[in-house]
XYZ file of C-alpha atoms in Angstrom:
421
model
C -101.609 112.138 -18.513
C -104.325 112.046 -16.013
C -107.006 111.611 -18.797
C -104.885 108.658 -19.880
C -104.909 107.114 -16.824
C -108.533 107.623 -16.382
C -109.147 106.009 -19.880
C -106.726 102.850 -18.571
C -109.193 102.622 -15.562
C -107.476 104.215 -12.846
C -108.584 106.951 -9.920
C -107.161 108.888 -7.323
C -107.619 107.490 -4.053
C -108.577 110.119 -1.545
C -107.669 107.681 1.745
C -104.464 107.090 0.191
C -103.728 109.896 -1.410
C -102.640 108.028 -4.734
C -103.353 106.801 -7.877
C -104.289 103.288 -7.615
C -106.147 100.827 -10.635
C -109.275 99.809 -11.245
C -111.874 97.737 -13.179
C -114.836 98.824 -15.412
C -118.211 97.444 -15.387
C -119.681 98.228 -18.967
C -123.292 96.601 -18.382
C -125.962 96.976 -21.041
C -129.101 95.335 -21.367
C -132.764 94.376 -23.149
C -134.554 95.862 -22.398
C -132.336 99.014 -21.401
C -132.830 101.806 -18.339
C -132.504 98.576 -15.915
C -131.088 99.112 -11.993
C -127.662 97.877 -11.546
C -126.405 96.298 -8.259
C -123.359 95.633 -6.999
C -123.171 93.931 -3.662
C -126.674 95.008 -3.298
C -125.980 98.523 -3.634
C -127.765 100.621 -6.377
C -124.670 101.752 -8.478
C -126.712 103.355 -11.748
C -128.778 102.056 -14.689
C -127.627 100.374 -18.155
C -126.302 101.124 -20.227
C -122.924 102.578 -18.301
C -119.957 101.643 -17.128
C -119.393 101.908 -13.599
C -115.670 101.509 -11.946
C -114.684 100.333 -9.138
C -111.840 98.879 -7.609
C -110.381 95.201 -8.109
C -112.031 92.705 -6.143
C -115.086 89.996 -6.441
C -118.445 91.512 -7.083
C -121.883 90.294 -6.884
C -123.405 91.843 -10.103
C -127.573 92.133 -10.193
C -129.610 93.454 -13.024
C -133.069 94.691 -12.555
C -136.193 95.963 -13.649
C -139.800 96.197 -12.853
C -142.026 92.851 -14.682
C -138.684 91.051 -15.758
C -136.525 88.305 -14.219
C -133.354 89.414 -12.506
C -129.972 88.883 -14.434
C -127.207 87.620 -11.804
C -123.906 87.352 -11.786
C -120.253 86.584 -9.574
C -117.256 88.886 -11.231
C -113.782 89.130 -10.451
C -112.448 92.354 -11.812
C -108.557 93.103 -11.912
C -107.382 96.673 -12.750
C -107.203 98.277 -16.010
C -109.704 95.223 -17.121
C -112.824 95.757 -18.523
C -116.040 93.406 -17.661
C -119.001 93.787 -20.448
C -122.108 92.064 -20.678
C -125.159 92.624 -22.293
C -127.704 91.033 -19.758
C -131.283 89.784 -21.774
C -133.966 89.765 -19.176
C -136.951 88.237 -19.664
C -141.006 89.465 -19.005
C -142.208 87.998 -16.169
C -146.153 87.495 -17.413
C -145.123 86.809 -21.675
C -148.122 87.985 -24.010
C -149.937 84.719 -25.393
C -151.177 85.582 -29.263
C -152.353 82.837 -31.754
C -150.957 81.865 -34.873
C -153.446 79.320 -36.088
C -157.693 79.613 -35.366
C -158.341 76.378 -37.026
C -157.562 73.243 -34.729
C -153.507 71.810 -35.357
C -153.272 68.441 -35.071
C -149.827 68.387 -34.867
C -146.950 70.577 -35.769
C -143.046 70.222 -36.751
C -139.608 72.535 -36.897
C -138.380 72.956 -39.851
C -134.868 73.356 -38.848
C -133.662 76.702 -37.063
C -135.219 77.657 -40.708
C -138.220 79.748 -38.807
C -140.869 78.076 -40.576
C -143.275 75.097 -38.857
C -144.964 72.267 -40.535
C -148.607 72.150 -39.628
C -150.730 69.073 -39.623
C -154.695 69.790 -40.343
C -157.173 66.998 -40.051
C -160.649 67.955 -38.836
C -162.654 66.180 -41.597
C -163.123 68.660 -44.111
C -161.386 67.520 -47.874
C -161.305 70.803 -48.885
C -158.662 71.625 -46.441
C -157.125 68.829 -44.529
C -153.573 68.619 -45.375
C -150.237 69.987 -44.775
C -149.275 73.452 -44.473
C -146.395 75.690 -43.735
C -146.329 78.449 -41.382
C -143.598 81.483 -41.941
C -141.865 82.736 -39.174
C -143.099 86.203 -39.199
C -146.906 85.753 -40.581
C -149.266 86.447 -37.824
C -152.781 85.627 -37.195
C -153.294 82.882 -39.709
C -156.216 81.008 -40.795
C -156.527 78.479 -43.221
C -157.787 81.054 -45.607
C -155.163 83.389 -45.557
C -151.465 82.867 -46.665
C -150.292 79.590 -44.847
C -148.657 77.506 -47.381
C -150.492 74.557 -48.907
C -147.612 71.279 -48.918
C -150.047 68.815 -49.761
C -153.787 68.259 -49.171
C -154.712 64.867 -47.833
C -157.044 64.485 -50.925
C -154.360 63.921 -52.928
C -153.001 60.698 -51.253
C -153.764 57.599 -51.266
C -156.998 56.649 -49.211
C -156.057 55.808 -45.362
C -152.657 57.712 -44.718
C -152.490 58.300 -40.777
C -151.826 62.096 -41.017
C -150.783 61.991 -37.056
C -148.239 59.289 -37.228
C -146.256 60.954 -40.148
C -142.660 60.783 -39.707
C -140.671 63.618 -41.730
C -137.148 63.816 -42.577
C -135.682 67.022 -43.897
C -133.375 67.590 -46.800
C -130.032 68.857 -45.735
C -131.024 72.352 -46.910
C -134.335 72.263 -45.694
C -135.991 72.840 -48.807
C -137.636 69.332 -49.458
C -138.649 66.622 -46.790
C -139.840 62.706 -47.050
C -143.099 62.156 -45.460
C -143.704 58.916 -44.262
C -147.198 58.118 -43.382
C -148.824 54.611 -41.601
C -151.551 53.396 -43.602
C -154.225 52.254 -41.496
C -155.622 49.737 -44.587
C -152.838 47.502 -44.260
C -150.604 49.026 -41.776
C -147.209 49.061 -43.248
C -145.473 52.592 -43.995
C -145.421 54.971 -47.358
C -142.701 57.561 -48.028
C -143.196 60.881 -50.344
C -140.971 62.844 -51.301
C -142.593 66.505 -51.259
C -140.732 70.389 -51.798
C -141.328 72.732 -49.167
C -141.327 76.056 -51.139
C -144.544 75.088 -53.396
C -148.061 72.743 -53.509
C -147.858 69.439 -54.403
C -150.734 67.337 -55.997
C -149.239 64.588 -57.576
C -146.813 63.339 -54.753
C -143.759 61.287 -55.236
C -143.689 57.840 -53.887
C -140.193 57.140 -52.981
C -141.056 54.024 -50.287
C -138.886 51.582 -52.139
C -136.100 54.355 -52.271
C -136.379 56.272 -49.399
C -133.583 55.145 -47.100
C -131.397 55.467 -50.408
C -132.687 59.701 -50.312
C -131.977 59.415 -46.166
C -128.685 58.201 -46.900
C -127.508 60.520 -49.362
C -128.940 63.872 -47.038
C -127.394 62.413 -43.972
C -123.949 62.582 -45.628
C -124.838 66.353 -46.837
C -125.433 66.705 -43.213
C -122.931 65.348 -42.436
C -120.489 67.288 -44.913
C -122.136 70.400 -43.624
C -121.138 70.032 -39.635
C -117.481 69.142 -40.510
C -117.486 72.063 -43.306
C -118.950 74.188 -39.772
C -116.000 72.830 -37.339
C -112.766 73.120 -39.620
C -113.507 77.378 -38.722
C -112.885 75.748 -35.107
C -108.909 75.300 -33.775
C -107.589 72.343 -35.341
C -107.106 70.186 -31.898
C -110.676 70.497 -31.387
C -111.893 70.080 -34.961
C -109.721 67.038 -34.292
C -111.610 65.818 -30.880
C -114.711 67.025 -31.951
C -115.018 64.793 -35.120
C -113.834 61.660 -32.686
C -115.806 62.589 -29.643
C -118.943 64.947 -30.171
C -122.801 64.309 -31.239
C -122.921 67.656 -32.281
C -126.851 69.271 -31.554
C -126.599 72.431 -33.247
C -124.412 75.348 -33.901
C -125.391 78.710 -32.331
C -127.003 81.198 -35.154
C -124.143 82.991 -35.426
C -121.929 79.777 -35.483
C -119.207 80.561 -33.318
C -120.234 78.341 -30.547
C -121.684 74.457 -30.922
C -123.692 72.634 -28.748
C -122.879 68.531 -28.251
C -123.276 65.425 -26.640
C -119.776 63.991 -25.435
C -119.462 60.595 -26.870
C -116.538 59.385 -24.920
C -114.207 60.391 -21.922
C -111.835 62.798 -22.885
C -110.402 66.490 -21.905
C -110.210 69.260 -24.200
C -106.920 70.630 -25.152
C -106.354 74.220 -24.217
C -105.894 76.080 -27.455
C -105.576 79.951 -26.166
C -102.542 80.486 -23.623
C -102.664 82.120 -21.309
C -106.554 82.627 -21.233
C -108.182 86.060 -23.048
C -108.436 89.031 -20.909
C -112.082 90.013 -19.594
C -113.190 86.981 -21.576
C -116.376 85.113 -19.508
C -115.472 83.966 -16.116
C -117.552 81.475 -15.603
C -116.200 77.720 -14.486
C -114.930 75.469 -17.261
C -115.494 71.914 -17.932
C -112.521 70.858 -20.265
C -113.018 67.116 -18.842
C -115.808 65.374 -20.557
C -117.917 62.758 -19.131
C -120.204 60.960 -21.573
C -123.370 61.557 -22.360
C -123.113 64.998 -20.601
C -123.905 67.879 -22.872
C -121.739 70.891 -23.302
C -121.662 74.130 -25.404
C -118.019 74.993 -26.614
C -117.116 78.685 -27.629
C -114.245 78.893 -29.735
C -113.866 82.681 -29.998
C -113.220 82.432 -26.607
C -111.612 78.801 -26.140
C -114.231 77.901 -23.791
C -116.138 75.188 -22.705
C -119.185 75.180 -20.590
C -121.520 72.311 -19.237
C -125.291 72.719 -19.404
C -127.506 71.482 -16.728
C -129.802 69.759 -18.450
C -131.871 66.615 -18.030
C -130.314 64.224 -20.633
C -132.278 61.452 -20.106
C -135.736 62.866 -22.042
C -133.503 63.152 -25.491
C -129.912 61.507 -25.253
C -131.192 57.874 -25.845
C -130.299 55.870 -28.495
C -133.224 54.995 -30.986
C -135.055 51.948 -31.131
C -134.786 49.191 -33.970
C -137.359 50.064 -36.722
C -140.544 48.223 -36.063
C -140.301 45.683 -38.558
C -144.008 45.827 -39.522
C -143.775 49.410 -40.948
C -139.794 48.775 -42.592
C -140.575 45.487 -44.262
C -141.737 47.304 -47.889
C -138.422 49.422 -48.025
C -135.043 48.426 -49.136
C -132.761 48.493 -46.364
C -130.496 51.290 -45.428
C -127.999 52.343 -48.032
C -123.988 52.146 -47.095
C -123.089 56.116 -47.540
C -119.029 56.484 -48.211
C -118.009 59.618 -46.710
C -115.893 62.420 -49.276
C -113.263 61.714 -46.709
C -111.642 59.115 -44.320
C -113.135 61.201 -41.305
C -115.789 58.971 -39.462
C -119.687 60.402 -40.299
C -121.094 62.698 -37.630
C -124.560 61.164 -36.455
C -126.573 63.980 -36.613
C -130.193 62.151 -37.259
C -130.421 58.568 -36.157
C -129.032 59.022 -32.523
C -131.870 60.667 -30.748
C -135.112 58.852 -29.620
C -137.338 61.943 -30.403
C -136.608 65.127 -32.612
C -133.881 67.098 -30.162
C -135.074 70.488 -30.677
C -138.390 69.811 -29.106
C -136.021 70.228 -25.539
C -133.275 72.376 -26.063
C -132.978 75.139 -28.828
C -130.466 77.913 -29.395
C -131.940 81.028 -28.919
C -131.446 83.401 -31.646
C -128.855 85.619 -29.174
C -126.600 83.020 -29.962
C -126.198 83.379 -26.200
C -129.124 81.889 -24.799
C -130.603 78.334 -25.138
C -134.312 77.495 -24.132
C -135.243 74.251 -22.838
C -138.304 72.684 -22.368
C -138.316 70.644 -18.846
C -141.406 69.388 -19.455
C -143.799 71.294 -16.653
C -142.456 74.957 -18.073
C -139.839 76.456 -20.446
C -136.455 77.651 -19.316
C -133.755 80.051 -20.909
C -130.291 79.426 -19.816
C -127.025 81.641 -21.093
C -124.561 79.461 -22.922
C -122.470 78.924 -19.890
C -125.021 77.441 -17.906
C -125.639 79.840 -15.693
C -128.507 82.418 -15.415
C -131.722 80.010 -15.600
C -134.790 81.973 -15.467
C -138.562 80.297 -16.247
C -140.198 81.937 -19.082
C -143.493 80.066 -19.616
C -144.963 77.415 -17.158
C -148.534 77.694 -19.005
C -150.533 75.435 -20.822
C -148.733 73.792 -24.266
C -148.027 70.251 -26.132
C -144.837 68.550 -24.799
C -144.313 67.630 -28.502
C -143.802 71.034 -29.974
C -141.832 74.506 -29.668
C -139.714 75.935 -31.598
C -138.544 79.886 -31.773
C -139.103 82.684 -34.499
C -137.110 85.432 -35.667
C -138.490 88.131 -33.934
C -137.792 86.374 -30.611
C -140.544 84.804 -29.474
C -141.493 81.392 -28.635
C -143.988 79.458 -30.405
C -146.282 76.793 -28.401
C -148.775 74.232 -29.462
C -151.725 74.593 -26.733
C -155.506 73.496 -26.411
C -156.604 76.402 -23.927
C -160.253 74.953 -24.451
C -160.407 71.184 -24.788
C -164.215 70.909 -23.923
C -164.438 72.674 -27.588
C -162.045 72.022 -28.874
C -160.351 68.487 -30.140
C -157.269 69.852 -31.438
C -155.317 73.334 -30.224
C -153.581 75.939 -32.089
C -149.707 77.200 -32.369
C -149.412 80.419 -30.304
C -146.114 83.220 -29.859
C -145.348 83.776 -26.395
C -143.968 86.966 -26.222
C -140.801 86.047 -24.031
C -139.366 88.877 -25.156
């Protein structure tokens, strides 16, 4: 009996000469062997689980060269409080990707792969290449992926003003470059997976193609929130921009459309599930990530005014040699989630998903922040030199920068992994 009651998280109280409850604190971390405080007192390392009894605790992870993890708990007997706290190098390693002078680079997607722009006057290799996730240390030479060389378009194309839209799968994209001969816009339609030299003009089609991948898109979030509780499938179809969906898809980040509360779908609330303060009443415009493994929603203290605008009308210069937008019916009677035309600028060059599935990065601009899902937990991770118009994350981690670290030589910098991580 008394190792059953030990198991259940209780202890014999020597002042009281009982047996009285208690909670657990099962902290892990990455990297592991980290101090834990509670209340300021040094209580052991991770990974363990430490008891004590119920009560509000001030929980503090540390180690030596990372940020501190931080944390209020409440802990009720026989309950159980786990968390695995990430924390992050306080000086990241800086190692390039590129050697050759990026003019500009892209996501693809949370596909870990980056479109590179080249254009330093040499026709043998000025073009556009992909970069894999995991290649290191590339030159122009070695294995970067030819898309298209700029000698095999037509005379003129503005390689730095080229808009790309992405296929719903991420496997082909339309290029649309500015000519600066006449200065009205081409479109190409180009695969991702192999060299192109004879490229597709699809100008006179291309907001047909847009059309038709928007409602794929489209198809694809709701396909992504019916595994979500019906009322909020419901309120999220009427009421979210959805961002993204966390890696492992159990969570989704948005952009509240509209006033509205969120109906409670788990009652009463999970045991030892995060504690952190909800925001069930939406305001709009405010963004919010919403759990549904848990039932919980959380709002994320971001600054909403560098993405969450509404786009301008198409310069009517550069639109007048394509047909205009095509009417898309949707499978169902559901309205069409906007997932592309909303934003003024590509969302994912602010806030990403990190590939925890718990963390989201954000670029603020002057330095990069990670945040948990909940809001809570901001740390800075890089405040060094990089292009406000590009980052985006890899699989092993790590987050990947466009940065000139020697302009006096240099017109044009190169991607680098900063090893956050």
């Amino acid at each position: 009996m008394e190792t059953w009651n030990l198991a259940r998280g209780y202890r014999f109280n020597l002042t009281d000469k009982k047996i009285t409850s208690t909670g657990i604190l099962a902290i892990n971390s990455a990297p592991n062997a980290a101090k834990i405080y509670v209340n300021g007192e040094l209580k052991g390392v991770t990974n363990s689980n430490i008891t004590v009894p119920p009560g509000t605790y001030t929980v503090r992870i540390s180690k030596e060269g990372c940020t501190d993890w931080q944390n209020t708990v409440t802990l009720k007997g026989e309950v159980v409080y786990s968390h695995e706290a990430v924390l992050f190098p306080k000086n990241p390693s800086l190692s390039p990707l590129t050697n050759f002078g990026v003019m500009k680079a892209l996501p693809v997607g949370q596909a870990d792969k980056v479109l590179v722009f080249n254009s330093n006057g040499d026709p043998e290799k000025d073009g556009i290449y992909l970069l894999e996730g995991n290649t290191r240390r590339l030159t122009l030479l070695s294995p970067l992926n030819t898309i298209i060389l700029l000698s095999s378009l037509p005379q003129g194309l503005d390689l730095e003003k080229t808009d790309v839209d992405f296929s719903a799968d991420y496997t082909q994209a339309v290029f649309t470059f500015v000519s600066t001969v006449d200065n009205k816009s081409y479109a190409y339609l180009l695969p991702l997976g192999s060299t192109t030299t004879e490229p597709l003009d699809i100008t006179n089609s291309k907001n047909t193609i847009l059309a038709a991948w928007k409602k794929e898109k489209s198809n694809t979030l709701r396909k992504l929130l019916e595994t979500f509780p019906d009322p909020i499938e419901k309120v999220a179809t009427d009421s979210f921009k959805v961002i993204s969906f966390s890696p492992d898809e159990t969570k989704v980040l948005y952009q509240a459309k509209r006033n509205i509360t969120l109906p409670v779908i788990i009652k009463p609330p999970l045991i030892g599930t995060n504690q952190t303060e909800e925001h069930r009443t939406l305001e709009v415009d405010n963004v919010y990530v919403y759990d549904r493994k848990e039932d919980k929603n959380f709002l994320i203290p971001v600054d909403k005014t560098k993405f969450l605008q509404p786009s301008p009308s198409p310069t009517p210069e550069l639109e007048e040699n394509v047909e205009p937008l095509a009417e898309v019916t949707p499978a169902t009677d559901e309205p069409m989630f906007e997932t592309d035309n909303f934003y003024s600028v590509n969302v994912q060059t602010y806030i990403q998903w990190y590939p925890s599935s718990r963390h989201l990065v954000i670029n603020e601009g002057k330095n990069f922040t990670v945040m948990e899902y909940d809001g809570i937990n901001k740390q800075s991770v890089y405040s060094g030199p990089y292009s406000e118009g590009f980052y985006t994350l890899n699989s092993n981690w790590k987050l990947l920068i466009l940065a000139n670290l020697n302009p006096q030589n240099n017109k044009f910098g190169d991607i680098y992994e900063v090893g956050i991580r």
